Short mmCIF file of C-alpha atoms in Angstrom, two decimals:
data_model
loop_
_atom_site.label_atom_id
_atom_site.label_comp_id
_atom_site.label_asym_id
_atom_site.label_seq_id
_atom_site.Cartn_x
_atom_site.Cartn_y
_atom_site.Cartn_z
CA MET A 25 14.32 -6.00 1.68
CA PRO A 26 15.90 -9.36 1.48
CA LEU A 27 12.79 -11.25 2.03
CA PHE A 28 11.66 -8.83 -1.01
CA LYS A 29 15.12 -9.78 -3.00
CA LYS A 30 15.05 -13.32 -2.10
CA LEU A 31 11.10 -14.15 -3.93
CA LEU A 32 12.63 -12.45 -7.17
CA PRO A 33 15.24 -13.55 -10.38
CA GLU A 34 18.99 -12.04 -9.63
CA HIS A 35 18.19 -10.62 -13.01
CA VAL A 36 14.96 -8.47 -11.55
CA VAL A 37 16.79 -7.92 -8.75
CA ASP A 38 19.40 -6.08 -10.36
CA LYS A 39 16.80 -3.66 -12.43
CA LEU A 40 15.53 -1.97 -9.25
CA PRO A 41 17.40 1.29 -9.13
CA GLU A 42 15.07 1.60 -12.11
CA ALA A 43 11.97 1.72 -10.15
CA LEU A 44 12.98 4.34 -7.22
CA CYS A 45 11.49 7.81 -7.63
CA ASN A 46 15.31 9.26 -7.04
CA PRO A 47 17.52 6.67 -8.93
CA SER A 48 20.82 8.93 -8.26
CA LEU A 49 20.22 9.70 -4.85
CA GLU A 50 22.70 9.03 -2.46
CA PHE A 51 21.62 7.27 0.10
CA ASP A 52 22.93 7.32 3.71
CA GLU A 53 21.76 7.62 7.39
CA GLU A 54 19.61 10.68 6.91
CA ALA A 55 18.22 9.12 2.89
CA GLU A 56 17.06 6.43 5.77
CA SER A 57 15.22 8.14 7.22
CA LEU A 58 11.78 9.28 7.83
CA PRO A 59 10.99 12.37 9.55
CA VAL A 60 7.78 13.38 11.64
CA TYR A 61 6.86 17.02 11.71
CA ASN A 62 4.55 18.69 14.33
CA GLY A 63 1.86 20.08 11.79
CA GLU A 64 0.35 23.19 13.58
CA THR A 65 4.27 24.41 14.50
CA GLY A 66 6.38 22.52 12.34
CA ASP A 67 8.82 21.59 15.01
CA LEU A 68 10.71 18.05 14.41
CA LEU A 69 8.42 14.78 16.80
CA PHE A 70 10.39 12.75 15.60
CA LYS A 71 12.70 10.55 13.48
CA ASN A 72 12.69 6.94 12.42
CA LYS A 73 15.44 4.91 10.53
CA VAL A 74 14.65 3.55 7.61
CA PRO A 75 17.56 1.31 6.79
CA GLY A 76 18.11 -0.33 3.86
CA ALA A 77 14.39 1.35 2.64
CA ARG A 78 14.16 2.63 -0.71
CA ARG A 79 11.43 4.63 -2.09
CA VAL A 80 9.52 4.00 -5.11
CA SER A 81 6.97 4.25 -8.22
CA ARG A 82 4.30 1.85 -7.41
CA GLN A 83 3.96 2.00 -12.06
CA ARG A 84 7.50 1.62 -12.74
CA LEU A 85 7.75 -1.17 -10.02
CA ARG A 86 4.59 -3.75 -10.64
CA ALA A 87 5.57 -2.08 -14.73
CA LEU A 88 9.53 -4.10 -14.19
CA LEU A 89 7.74 -6.84 -12.15
CA ALA A 90 5.25 -7.51 -15.17
CA LYS A 91 7.52 -6.93 -17.69
CA ASP A 92 9.10 -11.51 -18.78
CA LEU A 93 5.55 -12.43 -17.07
CA ASP A 94 3.84 -10.35 -19.69
CA GLU A 95 6.37 -11.37 -23.45
CA SER A 96 6.15 -14.75 -22.08
CA GLY A 97 2.18 -14.47 -22.69
CA THR A 98 1.64 -15.21 -19.05
CA ILE A 99 -0.32 -12.70 -17.84
CA ARG A 100 -4.04 -12.56 -18.86
CA TRP A 101 -5.32 -8.60 -18.55
CA GLY A 102 -8.19 -7.67 -18.81
CA LYS A 103 -9.83 -11.10 -17.01
CA ARG A 104 -12.92 -10.34 -14.29
CA LEU A 105 -13.42 -13.32 -12.18
CA ALA A 106 -17.36 -13.74 -11.63
CA GLU A 107 -16.98 -17.60 -9.76
CA PHE A 108 -15.22 -20.63 -9.45
CA SER A 109 -15.81 -24.54 -8.88
CA GLN A 110 -13.32 -27.60 -8.32
CA ILE A 111 -13.42 -30.31 -10.89
CA ASP A 112 -14.19 -33.87 -9.81
CA GLY A 113 -15.13 -32.70 -5.99
CA GLU A 114 -13.32 -31.11 -3.11
CA ALA A 115 -9.96 -32.19 -3.91
CA GLY A 116 -10.04 -31.94 -7.15
CA PRO A 117 -8.12 -28.51 -9.38
CA VAL A 118 -10.15 -25.47 -9.57
CA GLN A 119 -12.01 -23.34 -12.71
CA LEU A 120 -12.08 -20.19 -13.08
CA ARG A 121 -14.98 -18.86 -14.55
CA PHE A 122 -14.05 -15.01 -15.28
CA GLU A 123 -17.60 -12.85 -16.93
CA ASP A 124 -16.38 -12.77 -20.38
CA GLY A 125 -17.05 -16.33 -19.91
CA SER A 126 -14.21 -17.69 -20.63
CA THR A 127 -12.45 -19.81 -17.33
CA TYR A 128 -8.24 -21.33 -16.85
CA ASP A 129 -7.96 -24.76 -14.67
CA ALA A 130 -5.85 -24.15 -11.95
CA ASP A 131 -3.55 -26.56 -9.22
CA TYR A 132 -4.34 -23.62 -6.57
CA VAL A 133 -4.98 -19.70 -6.91
CA LEU A 134 -4.39 -17.08 -5.03
CA GLY A 135 -5.91 -14.46 -4.28
CA ALA A 136 -4.43 -11.05 -4.51
CA ASP A 137 -6.91 -8.68 -6.24
CA GLY A 138 -6.91 -6.10 -3.81
CA SER A 139 -9.23 -4.29 -1.03
CA SER A 140 -12.01 -6.09 -2.65
CA SER A 141 -11.45 -8.63 -3.50
CA LYS A 142 -13.67 -11.01 -5.88
CA VAL A 143 -11.69 -14.18 -4.10
CA ARG A 144 -12.22 -13.16 -0.98
CA GLU A 145 -16.38 -12.98 -2.21
CA LEU A 146 -16.89 -16.26 -3.42
CA LEU A 147 -14.66 -18.10 -0.66
CA PHE A 148 -17.77 -16.54 1.80
CA ASN A 149 -19.62 -17.52 -0.65
CA GLY A 150 -21.21 -14.14 -1.37
CA ASP A 151 -20.99 -13.29 2.41
CA GLU A 152 -21.56 -9.93 4.07
CA VAL A 153 -19.03 -10.90 6.24
CA ALA A 154 -16.96 -10.15 3.30
CA ARG A 155 -17.28 -7.16 2.84
CA VAL A 156 -14.74 -4.04 3.50
CA GLN A 157 -15.18 -1.21 5.93
CA LEU A 158 -15.16 1.36 6.17
CA SER A 159 -12.69 3.93 8.45
CA GLY A 160 -13.57 6.28 8.94
CA PHE A 161 -10.81 7.75 7.89
CA MET A 162 -10.06 9.82 4.26
CA PHE A 163 -7.08 9.56 1.87
CA ALA A 164 -6.22 11.93 -0.51
CA THR A 165 -2.59 12.11 -2.88
CA ALA A 166 -1.41 14.76 -5.46
CA ILE A 167 0.92 14.52 -7.61
CA VAL A 168 2.34 17.46 -8.02
CA LYS A 169 4.38 18.96 -10.43
CA TYR A 170 5.63 23.01 -10.00
CA GLY A 171 7.58 24.69 -12.55
CA ASP A 172 9.88 26.13 -9.66
CA ALA A 173 12.74 24.87 -8.76
CA ALA A 174 12.99 26.84 -5.35
CA LYS A 175 9.03 24.59 -4.61
CA VAL A 176 11.39 21.47 -4.89
CA GLU A 177 13.69 22.97 -2.96
CA ALA A 178 11.67 23.43 -0.15
CA VAL A 179 10.32 19.81 -0.47
CA LEU A 180 13.39 18.92 -0.59
CA LYS A 181 14.63 20.27 2.98
CA THR A 182 11.97 18.25 4.64
CA HIS A 183 13.81 15.20 3.12
CA PRO A 184 15.37 13.60 0.29
CA VAL A 185 13.38 11.26 -0.25
CA ALA A 186 9.66 11.99 2.11
CA ALA A 187 8.63 13.35 5.37
CA ILE A 188 5.08 12.76 7.58
CA THR A 189 3.66 16.22 9.20
CA MET A 190 1.08 15.02 11.87
CA ALA A 191 -1.81 17.96 13.63
CA THR A 192 -4.97 18.04 15.34
CA ASN A 193 -7.98 16.05 13.26
CA SER A 194 -5.36 15.18 10.04
CA VAL A 195 -2.23 13.96 9.07
CA GLY A 196 0.07 15.41 5.58
CA GLY A 197 3.50 13.91 3.79
CA CYS A 198 5.48 15.25 1.01
CA GLY A 199 7.94 13.70 -1.09
CA VAL A 200 9.86 12.68 -4.09
CA MET A 201 7.70 10.90 -6.96
CA TYR A 202 10.29 11.41 -9.81
CA ALA A 203 13.21 13.09 -10.00
CA GLY A 204 14.55 14.53 -13.45
CA GLU A 205 17.65 16.07 -13.95
CA PRO A 206 20.06 16.92 -10.61
CA ASN A 207 20.62 20.13 -11.16
CA ASP A 208 17.27 20.97 -12.93
CA LEU A 209 14.38 20.94 -10.09
CA SER A 210 12.13 22.57 -11.31
CA ASP A 211 11.73 19.60 -13.87
CA TRP A 212 11.11 17.59 -10.74
CA THR A 213 7.23 15.41 -9.85
CA THR A 214 6.62 15.93 -6.45
CA MET A 215 3.60 14.46 -4.01
CA TRP A 216 1.84 14.68 -1.42
CA VAL A 217 -0.69 13.42 0.94
CA LYS A 218 -3.92 13.88 3.61
CA ILE A 219 -5.33 11.86 5.96
CA TRP A 220 -8.70 13.37 8.14
CA ARG A 221 -11.31 11.94 9.58
CA LYS A 222 -14.26 12.54 7.43
CA SER A 223 -16.56 13.23 10.93
CA VAL A 224 -14.35 16.41 10.15
CA ALA A 225 -14.54 17.46 6.46
CA PRO A 226 -17.17 14.92 5.10
CA LEU A 227 -16.45 14.56 1.41
CA PRO A 228 -19.11 16.65 -0.74
CA GLU A 229 -21.26 13.79 -2.90
CA GLY A 230 -19.53 12.78 -6.27
CA VAL A 231 -15.71 14.57 -5.47
CA SER A 232 -13.63 12.19 -5.57
CA ALA A 233 -10.89 13.03 -8.39
CA GLY A 234 -10.07 15.57 -10.93
CA GLN A 235 -10.66 19.65 -10.24
CA GLU A 236 -12.63 18.53 -8.02
CA ALA A 237 -10.48 16.93 -5.91
CA LEU A 238 -8.37 19.46 -5.34
CA ASP A 239 -10.27 22.69 -5.13
CA TYR A 240 -11.36 20.86 -1.97
CA LEU A 241 -8.55 19.37 -0.52
CA LYS A 242 -7.07 23.42 -1.07
CA ALA A 243 -10.25 24.94 0.43
CA THR A 244 -10.64 22.46 2.94
CA THR A 245 -6.99 22.85 4.07
CA LYS A 246 -5.79 25.65 6.44
CA GLY A 247 -3.29 26.63 9.29
CA LEU A 248 -0.42 23.13 8.30
CA ALA A 249 3.28 24.52 9.68
CA GLU A 250 4.69 25.36 6.44
CA PRO A 251 5.83 24.41 3.98
CA PHE A 252 3.30 21.74 4.11
CA GLN A 253 0.66 24.44 4.11
CA SER A 254 2.30 25.89 0.81
CA MET A 255 2.77 22.57 -0.83
CA ILE A 256 -0.28 22.32 -1.01
CA ASP A 257 -1.43 25.65 -2.22
CA TRP A 258 1.29 26.17 -4.35
CA SER A 259 -0.49 23.23 -6.01
CA PRO A 260 -1.25 24.13 -9.96
CA ASP A 261 -5.07 23.15 -11.27
CA GLY A 262 -5.00 20.08 -13.16
CA SER A 263 -3.11 17.85 -11.28
CA PRO A 264 -4.16 14.46 -10.84
CA CYS A 265 -5.59 14.30 -7.72
CA HIS A 266 -7.76 11.15 -5.91
CA ILE A 267 -9.53 11.20 -2.35
CA ASP A 268 -11.70 7.98 -1.23
CA GLU A 269 -12.19 6.63 2.57
CA MET A 270 -9.62 4.02 3.45
CA LYS A 271 -10.98 0.77 4.13
CA THR A 272 -9.94 -2.39 6.34
CA TRP A 273 -11.15 -6.56 6.64
CA VAL A 274 -9.75 -7.66 9.71
CA PRO A 275 -9.34 -11.80 8.28
CA GLN A 276 -10.80 -14.39 9.57
CA PRO A 277 -10.80 -18.27 8.82
CA PHE A 278 -12.52 -18.78 5.67
CA ASP A 279 -13.33 -22.88 3.63
CA ASN A 280 -9.71 -22.29 1.13
CA ARG A 281 -11.00 -25.27 -1.03
CA GLY A 282 -9.13 -28.21 0.47
CA GLY A 283 -6.14 -25.89 0.34
CA ARG A 284 -6.67 -25.16 -3.25
CA ILE A 285 -7.38 -21.50 -2.70
CA THR A 286 -6.98 -18.83 -0.56
CA LEU A 287 -5.75 -14.76 0.44
CA ALA A 288 -2.68 -12.93 -0.17
CA GLY A 289 -2.02 -9.41 0.84
CA ASP A 290 -4.89 -6.62 0.93
CA ALA A 291 -7.03 -9.36 -0.67
CA ALA A 292 -6.51 -10.61 2.73
CA HIS A 293 -6.12 -8.38 5.10
CA PRO A 294 -7.10 -4.19 3.76
CA MET A 295 -5.59 -2.14 5.99
CA LEU A 296 -4.84 1.90 6.12
CA ILE A 297 -1.44 3.05 5.28
CA TYR A 298 0.62 3.33 8.59
CA ARG A 299 4.28 2.27 8.56
CA GLY A 300 4.14 0.48 5.40
CA GLN A 301 2.35 -2.60 7.21
CA GLY A 302 0.60 -3.76 3.89
CA PHE A 303 3.89 -4.03 2.16
CA GLN A 304 5.57 -5.06 4.45
CA HIS A 305 3.29 -8.29 5.17
CA ALA A 306 2.25 -8.57 1.95
CA ILE A 307 5.55 -9.92 1.12
CA LEU A 308 5.47 -12.40 3.95
CA ASP A 309 2.69 -13.33 2.09
CA ALA A 310 4.18 -14.23 -0.85
CA SER A 311 6.99 -16.11 0.84
CA GLN A 312 5.68 -17.96 2.86
CA TYR A 313 3.30 -19.06 0.42
CA LEU A 314 5.79 -19.77 -2.16
CA ASP A 315 7.00 -21.52 1.23
CA ALA A 316 3.97 -24.03 2.01
CA LEU A 317 4.10 -24.97 -1.93
CA ILE A 318 7.52 -25.80 -1.56
CA LYS A 319 7.10 -28.27 0.38
CA VAL A 320 4.08 -29.93 -0.60
CA ASN A 321 5.95 -29.68 -4.18
CA GLU A 322 9.04 -31.60 -2.03
CA GLY A 323 6.41 -34.42 -0.11
CA ALA A 324 7.54 -32.79 2.90
CA GLY A 325 3.61 -31.99 3.67
CA THR A 326 0.06 -32.42 2.24
CA LYS A 327 -1.24 -29.69 0.84
CA GLU A 328 -4.07 -29.50 2.90
CA HIS A 329 -1.68 -29.01 5.91
CA ALA A 330 0.10 -26.67 4.31
CA ILE A 331 -1.78 -23.87 3.03
CA ALA A 332 -3.78 -24.05 6.66
CA ALA A 333 -0.89 -23.59 7.97
CA TYR A 334 0.01 -20.45 5.59
CA ASP A 335 -3.72 -19.54 6.93
CA ALA A 336 -3.40 -19.47 10.25
CA ASP A 337 0.03 -17.67 10.22
CA MET A 338 -1.71 -15.32 8.43
CA ILE A 339 -4.51 -14.57 9.55
CA GLU A 340 -3.47 -14.20 12.92
CA ARG A 341 -0.88 -11.73 12.00
CA GLY A 342 -3.16 -9.96 9.36
CA ALA A 343 -5.54 -9.33 11.63
CA LYS A 344 -3.30 -7.68 14.54
CA ALA A 345 -1.72 -6.08 11.71
CA VAL A 346 -5.62 -5.06 10.95
CA ARG A 347 -6.07 -2.80 14.08
CA GLN A 348 -3.20 -1.56 14.83
CA SER A 349 -3.39 0.54 11.89
CA LEU A 350 -6.47 1.35 13.36
CA GLN A 351 -5.29 2.27 17.04
CA GLU A 352 -1.70 4.37 14.71
CA ALA A 353 -4.30 6.22 12.73
CA GLU A 354 -6.58 7.14 16.08
CA PHE A 355 -3.03 8.32 17.84
CA SER A 356 -2.02 10.69 15.14
CA MET A 357 -5.38 12.34 14.65
CA ASP A 358 -3.77 14.92 17.36
CA PRO A 359 0.09 15.46 18.17
CA LYS A 360 -0.11 14.65 22.23
CA THR A 361 -1.19 11.85 21.37
CA VAL A 362 1.94 10.58 18.29
CA HIS A 363 3.87 10.04 21.36
CA LYS A 364 2.01 6.90 22.02
CA MET A 365 2.01 5.45 18.50
CA LEU A 366 4.27 2.54 16.82
CA MET A 367 5.16 4.81 14.51
CA ALA A 368 6.94 6.75 16.79
CA ARG A 369 7.91 3.76 19.56
CA GLU A 370 8.73 0.51 17.44
CA GLY A 371 9.33 2.54 14.09
CA HIS A 372 8.80 1.24 10.76
CA GLY A 373 9.07 -2.77 11.56
CA ARG A 374 7.02 -5.27 10.56
CA SER A 375 4.50 -5.50 13.40
CA VAL A 376 4.43 -8.96 13.52
#
C-alpha cells in the first residue's frame, strides 16, 4: 500500500476508501488477516497476517484512478493498437498506429495492456514466443446477491473480508463484494471463486459465462466443506459468472527499441492469482519505471541505460514470480501439500 500511495496524487489517495468493498468495516488484526480452511473437513489450515491490506472493487478503483485523466482528455477510449514504428530511425520517438487508422506519437511507450498484450506481440515481431501459455488450471468467479441476511452472515462467519478453502483438486474462496447498509445484510453482494485442474473437470465447449457457466459449476462442485459448498449451491439463477483457463508467460529479454518501449504488469509477467503477486509486481513495475524516467529527465542517466536496468529487474523478478505461482497452484490442490506453499510458509509478502 505505501508504494501504491506513492504513485498517486494526495487527493486521489484521500478517496481510496471509496473503492473499498466494505467502507464501514473497522480494520483490526482479524480483518487484516486471510484464513485458509481445509475444503474437506472445514478445519482452519492456517491464517496469514496481511497488515494494511484492503479489499477493493476493481470497478470502483479503476473509475477513481481514471477520473482526472478522463476529464482532462488524457485517456483515449476504444483504441486498439495495430502496429508501431519509430520516427527518424531507432533513436527517434514512437508512432503508434491504431486499428481505426489514427496515430499517436510518443517519446515512451509502456505496454500495460494485459496478459494477451499487443505491445508484447509487436516487441517480439509477432513471434510465437510472445504468446501466453495455458496453465491447465481453470478459474471461475461469481458475483452473488443472495437477498438473504442469513446466507450473507454465513459468508461473513468465514471472515469479514475474504476466506479461502483448499480441497483435493480444487481451491475455493469467498468474500464481500459490495457492502450495503450494515444493519441490512440482505442487501449485500458477495462473491465466490473456484480454481481447479482442467484435467479433472474439463469445461464443455462453448461454456464460459452466464447461466451455463453457473449451472456447470453447481453440477461439478460437490462435497466442499460448509459453508463453501452452500455458497455455490445458493447462487441465484442469473448471477454473473465467468470461467476461463488461467494463463502465464515467463518474461524474457526483448529489444526495447533503444529504451523507448517496454512492458509492465500482466503484459510483462502474467501469473496465476496466488498471494496477490500479480498486483504487487505491477505496482513495483510502475514505481520503478517512473523512477527510471525521472532519472533520464534529470540527466542522471541515458534512456537506454535506465530502461535497460528497469527491464533487467522486471524480467528477473517477474520470471521468478510466474514460476512460483504455478508451483503454488500445484501445492494448493491437495491439503496434504498445502504446507509447502509460500502462502503457508511466508504469507502474502511480495515474492522478490
